[in-house]
Coordinates of C-alpha atoms in Angstrom, one line a residue:
Chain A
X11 CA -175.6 -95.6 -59.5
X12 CA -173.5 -92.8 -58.2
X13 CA -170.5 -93.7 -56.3
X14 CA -170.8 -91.8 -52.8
X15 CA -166.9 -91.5 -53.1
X16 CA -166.4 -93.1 -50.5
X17 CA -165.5 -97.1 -51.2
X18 CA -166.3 -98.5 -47.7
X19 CA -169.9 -97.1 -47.9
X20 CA -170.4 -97.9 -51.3
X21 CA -171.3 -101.3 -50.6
X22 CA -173.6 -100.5 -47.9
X23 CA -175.7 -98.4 -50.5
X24 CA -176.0 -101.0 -53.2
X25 CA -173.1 -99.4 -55.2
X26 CA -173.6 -96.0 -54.4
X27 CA -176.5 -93.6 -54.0
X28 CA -179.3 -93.8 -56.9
X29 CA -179.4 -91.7 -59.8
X30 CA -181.9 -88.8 -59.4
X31 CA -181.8 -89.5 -55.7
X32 CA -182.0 -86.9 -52.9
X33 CA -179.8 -88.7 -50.0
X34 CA -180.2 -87.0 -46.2
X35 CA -177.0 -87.9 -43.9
X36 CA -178.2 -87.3 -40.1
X37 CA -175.9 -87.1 -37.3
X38 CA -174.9 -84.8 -34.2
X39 CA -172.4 -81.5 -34.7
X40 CA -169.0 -83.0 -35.3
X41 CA -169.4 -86.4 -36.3
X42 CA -168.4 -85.8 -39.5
X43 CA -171.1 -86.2 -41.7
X44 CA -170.0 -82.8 -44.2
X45 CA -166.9 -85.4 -44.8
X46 CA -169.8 -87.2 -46.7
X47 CA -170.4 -84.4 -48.9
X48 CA -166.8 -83.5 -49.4
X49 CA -166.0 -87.0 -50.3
X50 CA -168.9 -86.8 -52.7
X51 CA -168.1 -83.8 -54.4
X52 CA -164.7 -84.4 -54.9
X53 CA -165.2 -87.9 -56.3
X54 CA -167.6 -85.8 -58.8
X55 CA -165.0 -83.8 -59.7
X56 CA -162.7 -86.2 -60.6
X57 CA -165.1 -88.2 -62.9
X58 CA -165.8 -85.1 -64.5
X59 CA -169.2 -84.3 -62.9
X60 CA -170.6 -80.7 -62.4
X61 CA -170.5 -79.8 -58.8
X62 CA -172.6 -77.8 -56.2
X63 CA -171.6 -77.0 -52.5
X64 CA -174.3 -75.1 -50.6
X65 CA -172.9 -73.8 -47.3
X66 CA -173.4 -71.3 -44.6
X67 CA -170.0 -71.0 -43.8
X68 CA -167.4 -69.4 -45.9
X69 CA -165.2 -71.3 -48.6
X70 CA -162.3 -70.4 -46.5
X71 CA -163.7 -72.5 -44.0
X72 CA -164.7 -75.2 -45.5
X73 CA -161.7 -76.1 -47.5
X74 CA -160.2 -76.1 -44.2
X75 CA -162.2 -78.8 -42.6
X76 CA -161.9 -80.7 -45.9
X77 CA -158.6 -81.1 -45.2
X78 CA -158.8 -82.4 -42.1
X79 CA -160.5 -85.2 -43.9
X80 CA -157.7 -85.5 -46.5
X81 CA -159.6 -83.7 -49.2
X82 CA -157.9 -81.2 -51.4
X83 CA -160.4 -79.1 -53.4
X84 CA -157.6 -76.5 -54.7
X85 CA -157.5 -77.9 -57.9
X86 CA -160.4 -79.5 -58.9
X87 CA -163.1 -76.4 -57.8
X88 CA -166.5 -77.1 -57.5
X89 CA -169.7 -74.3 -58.1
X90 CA -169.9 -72.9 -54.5
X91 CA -173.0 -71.1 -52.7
X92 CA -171.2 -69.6 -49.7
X93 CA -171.2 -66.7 -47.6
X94 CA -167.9 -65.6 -48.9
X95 CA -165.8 -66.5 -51.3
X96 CA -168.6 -68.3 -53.4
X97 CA -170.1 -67.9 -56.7
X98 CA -173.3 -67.2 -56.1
X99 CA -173.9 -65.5 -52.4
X100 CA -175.5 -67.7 -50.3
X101 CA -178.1 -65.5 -48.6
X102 CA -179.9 -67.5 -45.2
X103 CA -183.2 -65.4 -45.8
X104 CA -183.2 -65.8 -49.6
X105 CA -185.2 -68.9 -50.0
X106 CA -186.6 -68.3 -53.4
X107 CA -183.3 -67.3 -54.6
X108 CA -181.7 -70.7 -53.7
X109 CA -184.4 -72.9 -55.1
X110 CA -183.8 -70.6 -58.5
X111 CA -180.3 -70.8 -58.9
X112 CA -180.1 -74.5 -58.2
X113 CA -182.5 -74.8 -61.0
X114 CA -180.6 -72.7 -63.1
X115 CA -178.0 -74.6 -62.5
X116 CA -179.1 -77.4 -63.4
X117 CA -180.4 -76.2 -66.6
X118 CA -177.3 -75.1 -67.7
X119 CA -175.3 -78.4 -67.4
X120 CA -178.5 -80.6 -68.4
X121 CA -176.3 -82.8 -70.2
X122 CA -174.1 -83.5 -67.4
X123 CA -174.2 -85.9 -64.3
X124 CA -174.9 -82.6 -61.5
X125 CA -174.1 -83.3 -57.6
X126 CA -175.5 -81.4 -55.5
X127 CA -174.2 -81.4 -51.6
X128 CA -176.7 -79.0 -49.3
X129 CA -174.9 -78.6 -45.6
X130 CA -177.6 -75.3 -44.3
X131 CA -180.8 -77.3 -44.2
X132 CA -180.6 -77.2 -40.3
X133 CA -179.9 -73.5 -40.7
X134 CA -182.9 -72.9 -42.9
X135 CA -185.2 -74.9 -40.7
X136 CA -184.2 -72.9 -37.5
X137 CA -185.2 -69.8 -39.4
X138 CA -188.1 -71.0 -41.1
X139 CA -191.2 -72.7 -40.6
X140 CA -190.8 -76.3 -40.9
X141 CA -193.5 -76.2 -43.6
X142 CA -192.0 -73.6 -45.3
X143 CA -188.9 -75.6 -45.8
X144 CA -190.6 -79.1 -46.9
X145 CA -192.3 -77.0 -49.8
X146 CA -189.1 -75.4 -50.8
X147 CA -187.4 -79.5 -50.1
X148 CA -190.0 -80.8 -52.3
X149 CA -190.1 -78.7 -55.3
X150 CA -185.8 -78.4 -55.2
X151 CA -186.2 -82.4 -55.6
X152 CA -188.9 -82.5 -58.5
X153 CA -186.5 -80.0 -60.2
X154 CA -183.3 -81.9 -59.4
X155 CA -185.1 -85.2 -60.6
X156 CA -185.8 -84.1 -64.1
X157 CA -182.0 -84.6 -64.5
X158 CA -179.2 -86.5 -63.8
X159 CA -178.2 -85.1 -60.7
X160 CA -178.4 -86.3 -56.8
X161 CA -178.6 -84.0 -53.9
X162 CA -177.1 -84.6 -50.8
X163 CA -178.2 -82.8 -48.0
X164 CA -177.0 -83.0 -43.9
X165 CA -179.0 -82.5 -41.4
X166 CA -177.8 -81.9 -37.1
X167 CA -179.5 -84.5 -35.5
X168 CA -180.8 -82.7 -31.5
X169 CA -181.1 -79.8 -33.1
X170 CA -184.8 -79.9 -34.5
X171 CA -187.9 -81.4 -32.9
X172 CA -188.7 -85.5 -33.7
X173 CA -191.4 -84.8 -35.9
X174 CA -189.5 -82.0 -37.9
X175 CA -186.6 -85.2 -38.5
X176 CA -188.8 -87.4 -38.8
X177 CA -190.7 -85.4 -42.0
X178 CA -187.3 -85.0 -43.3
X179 CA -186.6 -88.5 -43.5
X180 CA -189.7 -88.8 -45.5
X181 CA -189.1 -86.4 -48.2
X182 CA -185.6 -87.9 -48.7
X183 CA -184.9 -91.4 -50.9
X184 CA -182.5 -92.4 -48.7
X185 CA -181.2 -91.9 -45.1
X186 CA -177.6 -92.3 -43.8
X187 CA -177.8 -92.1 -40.1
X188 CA -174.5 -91.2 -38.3
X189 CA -175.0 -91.3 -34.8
X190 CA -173.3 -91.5 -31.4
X191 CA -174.3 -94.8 -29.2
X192 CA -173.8 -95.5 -25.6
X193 CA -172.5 -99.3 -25.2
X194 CA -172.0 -99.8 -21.2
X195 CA -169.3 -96.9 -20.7
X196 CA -168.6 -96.5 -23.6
X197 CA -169.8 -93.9 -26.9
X198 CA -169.6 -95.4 -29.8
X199 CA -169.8 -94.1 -33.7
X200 CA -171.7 -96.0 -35.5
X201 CA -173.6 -95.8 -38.6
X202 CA -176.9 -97.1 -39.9
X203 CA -178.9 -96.6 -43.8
X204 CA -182.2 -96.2 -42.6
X205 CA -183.2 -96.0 -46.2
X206 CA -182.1 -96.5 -49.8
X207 CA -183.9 -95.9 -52.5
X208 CA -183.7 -99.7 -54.8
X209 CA -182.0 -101.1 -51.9
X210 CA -184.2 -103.8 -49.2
X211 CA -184.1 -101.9 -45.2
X212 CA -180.8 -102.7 -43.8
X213 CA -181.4 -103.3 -39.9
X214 CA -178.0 -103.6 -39.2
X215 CA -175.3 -100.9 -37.7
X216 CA -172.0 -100.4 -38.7
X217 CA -169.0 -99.1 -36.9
X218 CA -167.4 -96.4 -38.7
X219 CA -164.2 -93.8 -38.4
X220 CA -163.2 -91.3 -40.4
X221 CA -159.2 -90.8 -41.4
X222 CA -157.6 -88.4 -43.9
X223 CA -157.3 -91.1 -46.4
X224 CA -161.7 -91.8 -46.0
X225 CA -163.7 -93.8 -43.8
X226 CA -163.3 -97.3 -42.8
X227 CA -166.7 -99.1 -42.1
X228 CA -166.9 -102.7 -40.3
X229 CA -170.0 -104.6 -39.2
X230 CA -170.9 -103.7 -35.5
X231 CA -171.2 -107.0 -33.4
X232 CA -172.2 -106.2 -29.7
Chain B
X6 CA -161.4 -94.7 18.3
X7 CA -163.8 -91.9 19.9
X8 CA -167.0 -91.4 17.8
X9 CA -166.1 -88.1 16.4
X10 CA -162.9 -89.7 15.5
X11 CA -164.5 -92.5 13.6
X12 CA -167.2 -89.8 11.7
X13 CA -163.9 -88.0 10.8
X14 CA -162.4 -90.8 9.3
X15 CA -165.6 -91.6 7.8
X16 CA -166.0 -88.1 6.3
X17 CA -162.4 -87.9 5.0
X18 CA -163.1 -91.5 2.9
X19 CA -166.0 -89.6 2.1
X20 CA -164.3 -86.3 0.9
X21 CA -162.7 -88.5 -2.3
X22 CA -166.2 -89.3 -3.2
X23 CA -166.6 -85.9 -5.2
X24 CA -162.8 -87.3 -6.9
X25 CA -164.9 -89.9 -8.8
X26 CA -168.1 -87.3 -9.7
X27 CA -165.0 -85.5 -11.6
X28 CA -163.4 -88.2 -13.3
X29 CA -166.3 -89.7 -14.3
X30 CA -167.3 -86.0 -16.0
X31 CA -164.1 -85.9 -17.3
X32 CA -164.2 -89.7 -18.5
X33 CA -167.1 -88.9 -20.7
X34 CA -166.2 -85.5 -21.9
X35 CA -162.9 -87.4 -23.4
X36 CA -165.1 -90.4 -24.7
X37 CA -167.0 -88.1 -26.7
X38 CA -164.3 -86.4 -28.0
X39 CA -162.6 -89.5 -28.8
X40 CA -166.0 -90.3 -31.0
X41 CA -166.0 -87.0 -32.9
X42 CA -164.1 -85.7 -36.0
X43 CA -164.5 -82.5 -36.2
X44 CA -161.8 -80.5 -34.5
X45 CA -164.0 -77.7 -33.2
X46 CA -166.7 -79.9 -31.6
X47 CA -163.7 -82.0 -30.1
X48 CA -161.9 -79.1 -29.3
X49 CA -165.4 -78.2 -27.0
X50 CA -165.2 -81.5 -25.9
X51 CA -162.1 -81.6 -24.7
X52 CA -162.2 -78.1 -23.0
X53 CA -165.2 -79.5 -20.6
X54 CA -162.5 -83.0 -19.8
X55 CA -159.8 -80.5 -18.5
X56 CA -162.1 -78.2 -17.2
X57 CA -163.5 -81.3 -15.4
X58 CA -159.9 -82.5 -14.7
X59 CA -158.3 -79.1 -12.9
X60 CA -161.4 -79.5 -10.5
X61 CA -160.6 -82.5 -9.4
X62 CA -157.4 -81.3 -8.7
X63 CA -159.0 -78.3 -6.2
X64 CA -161.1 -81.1 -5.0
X65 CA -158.1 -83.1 -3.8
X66 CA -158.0 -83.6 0.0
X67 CA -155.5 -80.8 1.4
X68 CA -153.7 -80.9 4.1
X69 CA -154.5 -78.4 7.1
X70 CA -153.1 -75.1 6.7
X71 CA -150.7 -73.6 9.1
X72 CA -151.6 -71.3 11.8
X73 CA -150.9 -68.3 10.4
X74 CA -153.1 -68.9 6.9
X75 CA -150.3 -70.1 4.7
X76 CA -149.9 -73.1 3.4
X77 CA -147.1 -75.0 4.7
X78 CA -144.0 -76.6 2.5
X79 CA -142.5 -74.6 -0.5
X80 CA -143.4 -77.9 -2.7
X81 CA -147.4 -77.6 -1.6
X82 CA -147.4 -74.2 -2.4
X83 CA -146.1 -74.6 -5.7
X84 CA -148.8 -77.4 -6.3
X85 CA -151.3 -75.4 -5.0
X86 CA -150.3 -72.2 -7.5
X87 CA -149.8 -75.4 -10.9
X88 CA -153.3 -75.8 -10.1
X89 CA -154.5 -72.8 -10.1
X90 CA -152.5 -72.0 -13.3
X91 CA -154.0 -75.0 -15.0
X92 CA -157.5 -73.5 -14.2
X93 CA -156.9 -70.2 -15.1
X94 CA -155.5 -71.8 -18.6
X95 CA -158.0 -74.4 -18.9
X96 CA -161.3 -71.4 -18.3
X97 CA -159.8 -69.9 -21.3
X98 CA -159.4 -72.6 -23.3
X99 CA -162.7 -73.8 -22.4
X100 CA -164.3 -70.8 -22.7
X101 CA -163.0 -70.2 -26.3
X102 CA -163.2 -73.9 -27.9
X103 CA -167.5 -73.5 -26.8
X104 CA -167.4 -70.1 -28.1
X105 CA -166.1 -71.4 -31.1
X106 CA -168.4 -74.7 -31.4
X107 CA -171.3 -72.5 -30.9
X108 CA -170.6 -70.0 -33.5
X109 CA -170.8 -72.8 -36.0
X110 CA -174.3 -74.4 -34.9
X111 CA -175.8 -70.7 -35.3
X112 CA -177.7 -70.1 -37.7
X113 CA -176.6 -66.7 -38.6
X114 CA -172.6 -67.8 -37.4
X115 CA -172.8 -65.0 -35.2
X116 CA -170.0 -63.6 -33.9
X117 CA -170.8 -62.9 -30.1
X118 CA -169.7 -60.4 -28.4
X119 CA -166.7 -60.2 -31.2
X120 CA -165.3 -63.2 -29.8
X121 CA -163.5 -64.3 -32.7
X122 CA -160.9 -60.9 -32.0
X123 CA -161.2 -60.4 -28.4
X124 CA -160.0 -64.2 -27.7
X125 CA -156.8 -63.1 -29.1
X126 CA -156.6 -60.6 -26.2
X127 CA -157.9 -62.8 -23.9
X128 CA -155.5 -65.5 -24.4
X129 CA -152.5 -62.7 -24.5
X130 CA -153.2 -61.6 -21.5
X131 CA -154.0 -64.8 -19.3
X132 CA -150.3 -66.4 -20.8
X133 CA -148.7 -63.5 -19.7
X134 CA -150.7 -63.6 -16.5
X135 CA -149.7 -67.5 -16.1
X136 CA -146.0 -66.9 -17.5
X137 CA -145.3 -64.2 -14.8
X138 CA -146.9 -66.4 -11.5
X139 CA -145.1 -69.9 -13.2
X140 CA -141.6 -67.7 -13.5
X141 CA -141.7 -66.9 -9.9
X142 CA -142.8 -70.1 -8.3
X143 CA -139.7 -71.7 -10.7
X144 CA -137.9 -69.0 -8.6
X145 CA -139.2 -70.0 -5.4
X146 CA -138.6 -73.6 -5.9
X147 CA -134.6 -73.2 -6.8
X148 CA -134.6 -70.9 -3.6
X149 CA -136.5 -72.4 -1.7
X150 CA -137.7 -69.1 -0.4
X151 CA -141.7 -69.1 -0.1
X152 CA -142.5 -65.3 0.0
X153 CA -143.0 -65.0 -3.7
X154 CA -145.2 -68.3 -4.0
X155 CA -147.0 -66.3 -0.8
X156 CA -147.7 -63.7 -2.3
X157 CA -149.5 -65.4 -5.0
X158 CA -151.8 -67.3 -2.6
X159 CA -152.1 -63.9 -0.9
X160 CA -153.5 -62.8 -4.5
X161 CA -155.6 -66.1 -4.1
X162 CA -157.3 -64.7 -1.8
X163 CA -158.2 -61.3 -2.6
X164 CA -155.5 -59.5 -1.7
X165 CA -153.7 -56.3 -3.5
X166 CA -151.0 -56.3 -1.4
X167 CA -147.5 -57.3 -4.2
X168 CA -147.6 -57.5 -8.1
X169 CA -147.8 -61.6 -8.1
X170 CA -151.1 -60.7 -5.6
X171 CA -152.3 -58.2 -8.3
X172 CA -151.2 -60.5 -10.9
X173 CA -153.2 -63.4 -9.9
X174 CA -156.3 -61.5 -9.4
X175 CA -156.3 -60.6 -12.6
X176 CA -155.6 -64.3 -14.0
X177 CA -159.1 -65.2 -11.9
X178 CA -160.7 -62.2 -13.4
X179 CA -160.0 -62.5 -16.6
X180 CA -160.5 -66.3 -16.1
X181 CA -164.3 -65.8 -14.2
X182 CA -164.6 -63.0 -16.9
X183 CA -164.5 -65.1 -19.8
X184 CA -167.3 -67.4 -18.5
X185 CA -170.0 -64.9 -19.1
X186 CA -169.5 -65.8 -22.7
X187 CA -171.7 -68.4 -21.9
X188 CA -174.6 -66.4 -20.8
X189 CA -174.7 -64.2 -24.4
X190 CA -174.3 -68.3 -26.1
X191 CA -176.7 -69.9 -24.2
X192 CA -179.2 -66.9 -24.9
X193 CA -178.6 -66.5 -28.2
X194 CA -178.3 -69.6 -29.1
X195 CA -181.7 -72.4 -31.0
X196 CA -179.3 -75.4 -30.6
X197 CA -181.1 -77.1 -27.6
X198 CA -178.5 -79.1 -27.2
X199 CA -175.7 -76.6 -26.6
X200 CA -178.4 -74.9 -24.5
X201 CA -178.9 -77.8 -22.0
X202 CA -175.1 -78.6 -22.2
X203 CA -174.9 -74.7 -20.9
X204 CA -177.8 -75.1 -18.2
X205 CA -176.1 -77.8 -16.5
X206 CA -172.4 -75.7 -16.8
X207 CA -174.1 -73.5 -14.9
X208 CA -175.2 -75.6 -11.9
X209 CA -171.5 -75.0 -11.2
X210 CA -171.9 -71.6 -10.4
X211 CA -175.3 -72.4 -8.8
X212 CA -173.0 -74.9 -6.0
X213 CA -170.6 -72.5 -5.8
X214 CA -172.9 -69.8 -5.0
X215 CA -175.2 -71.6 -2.8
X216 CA -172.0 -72.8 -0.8
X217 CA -171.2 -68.8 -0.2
X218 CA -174.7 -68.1 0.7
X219 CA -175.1 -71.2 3.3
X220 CA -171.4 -69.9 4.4
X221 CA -172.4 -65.9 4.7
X222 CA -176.1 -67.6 6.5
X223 CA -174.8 -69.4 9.5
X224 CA -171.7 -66.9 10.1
X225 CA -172.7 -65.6 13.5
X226 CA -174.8 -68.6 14.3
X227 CA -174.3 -72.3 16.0
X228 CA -174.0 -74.1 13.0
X229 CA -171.0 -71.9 12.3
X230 CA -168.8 -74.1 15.1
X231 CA -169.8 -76.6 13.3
X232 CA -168.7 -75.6 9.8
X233 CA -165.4 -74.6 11.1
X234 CA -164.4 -77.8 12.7
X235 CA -163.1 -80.3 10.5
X236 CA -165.7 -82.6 10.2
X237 CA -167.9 -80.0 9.2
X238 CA -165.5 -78.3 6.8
X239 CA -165.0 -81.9 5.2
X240 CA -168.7 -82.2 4.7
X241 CA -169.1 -79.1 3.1
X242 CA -166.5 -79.3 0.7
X243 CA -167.7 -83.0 -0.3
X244 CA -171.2 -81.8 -1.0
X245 CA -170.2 -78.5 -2.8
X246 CA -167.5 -80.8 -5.1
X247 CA -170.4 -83.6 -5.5
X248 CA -172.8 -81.2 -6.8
X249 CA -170.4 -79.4 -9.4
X250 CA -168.9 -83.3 -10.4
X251 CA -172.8 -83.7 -10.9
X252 CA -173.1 -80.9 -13.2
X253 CA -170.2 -81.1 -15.1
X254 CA -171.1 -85.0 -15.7
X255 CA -174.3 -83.7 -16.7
X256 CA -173.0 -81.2 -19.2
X257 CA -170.8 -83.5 -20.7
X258 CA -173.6 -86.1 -21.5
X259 CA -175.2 -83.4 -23.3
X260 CA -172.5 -82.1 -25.5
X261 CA -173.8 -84.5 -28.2
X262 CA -177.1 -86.9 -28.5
X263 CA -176.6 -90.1 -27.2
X264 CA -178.8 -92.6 -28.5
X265 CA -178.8 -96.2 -27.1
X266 CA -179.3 -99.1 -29.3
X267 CA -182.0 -100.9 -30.1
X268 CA -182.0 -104.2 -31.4
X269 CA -185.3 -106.0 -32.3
X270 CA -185.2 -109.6 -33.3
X271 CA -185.0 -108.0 -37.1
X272 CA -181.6 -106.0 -35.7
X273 CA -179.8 -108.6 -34.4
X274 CA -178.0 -109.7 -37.6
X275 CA -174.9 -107.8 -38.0
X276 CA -174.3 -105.4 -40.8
X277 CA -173.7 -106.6 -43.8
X278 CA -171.1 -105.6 -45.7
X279 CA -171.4 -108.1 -48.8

């Protein structure tokens, strides 16, 4: 198992997220499921795993919301795909290229635990046909399970059509569901594994906030 | 109590009706702010609460205005012209913290209309605008004179007649100006989310402009009488504030997805945490 980095959802997952998994985290802009991916990657880092952030945004940007979540990437870097300040350009319209590098990538540290953190797959499915962007999903994960590596990818929940989340869910192992809930006059944050690879179907929903020193998780009781 | 009395009372009960449309907008755009984490998407949120918030202030039940068109005490005044600050602050604000949001749920993070350096000038400008107007009310409340505070109401109302008139134009200009960001956003924009969020924002133009039309209509007609008397100028303004606290509402509950939950007999043991 792979610790999520994150203690309080650790137990939720059965210890973490499976080895060769790919884990999708759904939730609406702003609810702060990238924290699960910074919180991930950084927890690679320190154990000495190799580490890939795929983003839209620039790494100027990101580092700055990761520190509004407590998370100080300065010193402990990991292998960014980014619009600026990355590595490896990340390119919206270059599909193949992405699929390519993350293989290469792999290949190259194949004797190394690899995460993998994907925050543009809404991006790639506004621009793309959803079909287009299950085959390039599908293949990515066959690659990424000939090694020991797990992807995590986010996905903006009211931003893509039922079906297209629902197809999303399918292709993943497991599904973290972040989500905002009305309760009388009230919006709640709550949070939900709708699936877990090795792990029985949790029904269950769990309150959830998210501090700069990580996320505190109790049971939701209505 | 004669009849039209009584419906007078009635309507001006009535006229705090709208009060609770914008608080309850407001209500929810804080709730949902209070649920996010991300400071740009609360940031939005918030925006909408105040925006929410200063019009309930304009919707507060005045009282009449003097014979000659200007409001009355030097205190009034000077509430009337904080309010009117705190909207020409809060469109900005509002205006810039969506503008922001909606960069990031683009695709492409477009940048539109160059918002991310014109928003420097923007908020320049409308600080300076507010500084100036909140300098000379502070001046007309230690001296108790209300010409200055006048003038600004003058500018209220369209008039170029002094430099806190011309002033105050410009805050509403560049305070209206700012809200066709919006338009380019909601255009541009594949989030349907942020684009219904944006439709029902712009029911608020819609009221406004349908109040002006139904105004400009029965100028010069019967029903005009009856506009202009206080019942009827009660009645108007509680249906024009009722529709906007309706829209706003509306936009706020579409900021974010609301889900509600569902719990089957399978759901109803709490999470487990073991």
């Amino acid at each position: 198992m792979v610790s999520s980095g994150v203690a309080a959802l650790d137990p939720l997952l059965g210890d973490g997220y499976p080895d060769k998994s790919t884990i999708l985290v759904v939730g609406p802009p702003g609810i702060g499921k990238e924290a699960l991916g910074y919180w991930f990657t950084h927890s690679g880092l320190i154990q000495g795993d190799f580490c890939v952030y795929v983003t839209r945004l620039s790494v100027k940007e990101v580092l700055q919301d990761e520190k509004g979540f407590g998370v100080d990437s300065q010193k402990k870097v990991p292998f960014w795909f980014a619009s600026e300040g990355g590595q490896i350009k990340y390119d919206v319209n270059d599909l193949a290229g992405l699929s390519h590098n993350i293989k290469e990538i792999l290949n190259q540290n194949a004797g190394r635990r690899v995460r993998i953190v994907i925050d543009a797959i809404s991006s790639l499915l506004m621009l793309n046909q959803p079909e287009t962007i299950y085959r390039l999903l599908t293949q990515l994960f066959a690659d990424v399970k000939q090694y020991d590596a797990v992807l995590l990818a986010t996905l903006e929940e009211g931003m893509h059509q039922p079906q297209v989340l629902a197809a999303m869910q399918q292709l993943f192992d497991g599904v973290v569901e972040m989500r905002l809930y009305e309760e009388g006059l009230r919006v709640l944050p709550l949070l939900r594994v709708r699936k877990m690879r090795g792990v029985p179907p949790q029904p269950g929903y769990f309150n959830f906030s998210l501090t700069r020193d990580g996320m505190e998780v109790s049971a939701y009781v209505k | 109590m004669s009849s039209s009395d009584l419906v007078l009372t009635i309507l001006n009960v009535l006229a705090y009706a709208p009060l609770l449309a914008l608080v309850y907008a407001a209500y929810w755009a804080f709730d949902i702010r209070h649920a996010l984490t991300v400071r740009l998407f609360r940031n939005q949120a918030f925006g909408l609460g105040l925006f929410s918030l200063v019009f309930t202030l304009a919707a507060l039940p005045s009282p009449q205005v003097g014979s000659n068109g200007i409001l009355g005490s030097v205190p009034f005044q000077i509430g009337y012209i904080l309010v009117t600050s705190a909207f020409w602050l809060g469109a900005i604000y509002f205006v810039d913290a969506t503008a922001l949001a909606s960069r990031r749920s683009d695709p492409l993070l477009r940048d539109t209309l160059h918002w991310s350096k014109v928003r420097y000038v923007l908020w320049v400008f409308q600080v300076f605008n507010v500084s100036f107007i909140l300098l000379g009310i502070s001046l007309s409340a230690i001296t108790g004179n209300a010409s200055y505070a006048n003038q600004i109401i003058q500018g209220n109302n369209g008039a170029f007649t002094s430099l806190p008139a011309v002033i105050a134009n410009l805050a509403w200009a560049a305070a209206f100006g700012s809200m066709i960001m919006f338009l380019p956003i909601a255009i541009r924009s594949r989030n349907p989310g942020l684009r219904r969020h944006l439709k029902w924002l712009a029911g608020v133009p819609v009221a406004l402009g349908v109040f002006v039309i139904v105004l400009i209509i029965v100028s010069s007609t019967p029903a005009e009488t009856f506009l202009n008397n206080p019942a009827g100028n009660v009645l108007g303004n509680t249906l024009l504030y009722l529709a906007v606290g309706y829209c706003l509402y509306r936009s706020a509950r579409a900021l974010v997805p609301l889900n509600r939950i569902s719990l089957s007999s399978s759901d109803q043991v709490p999470g487990n945490l073991a």
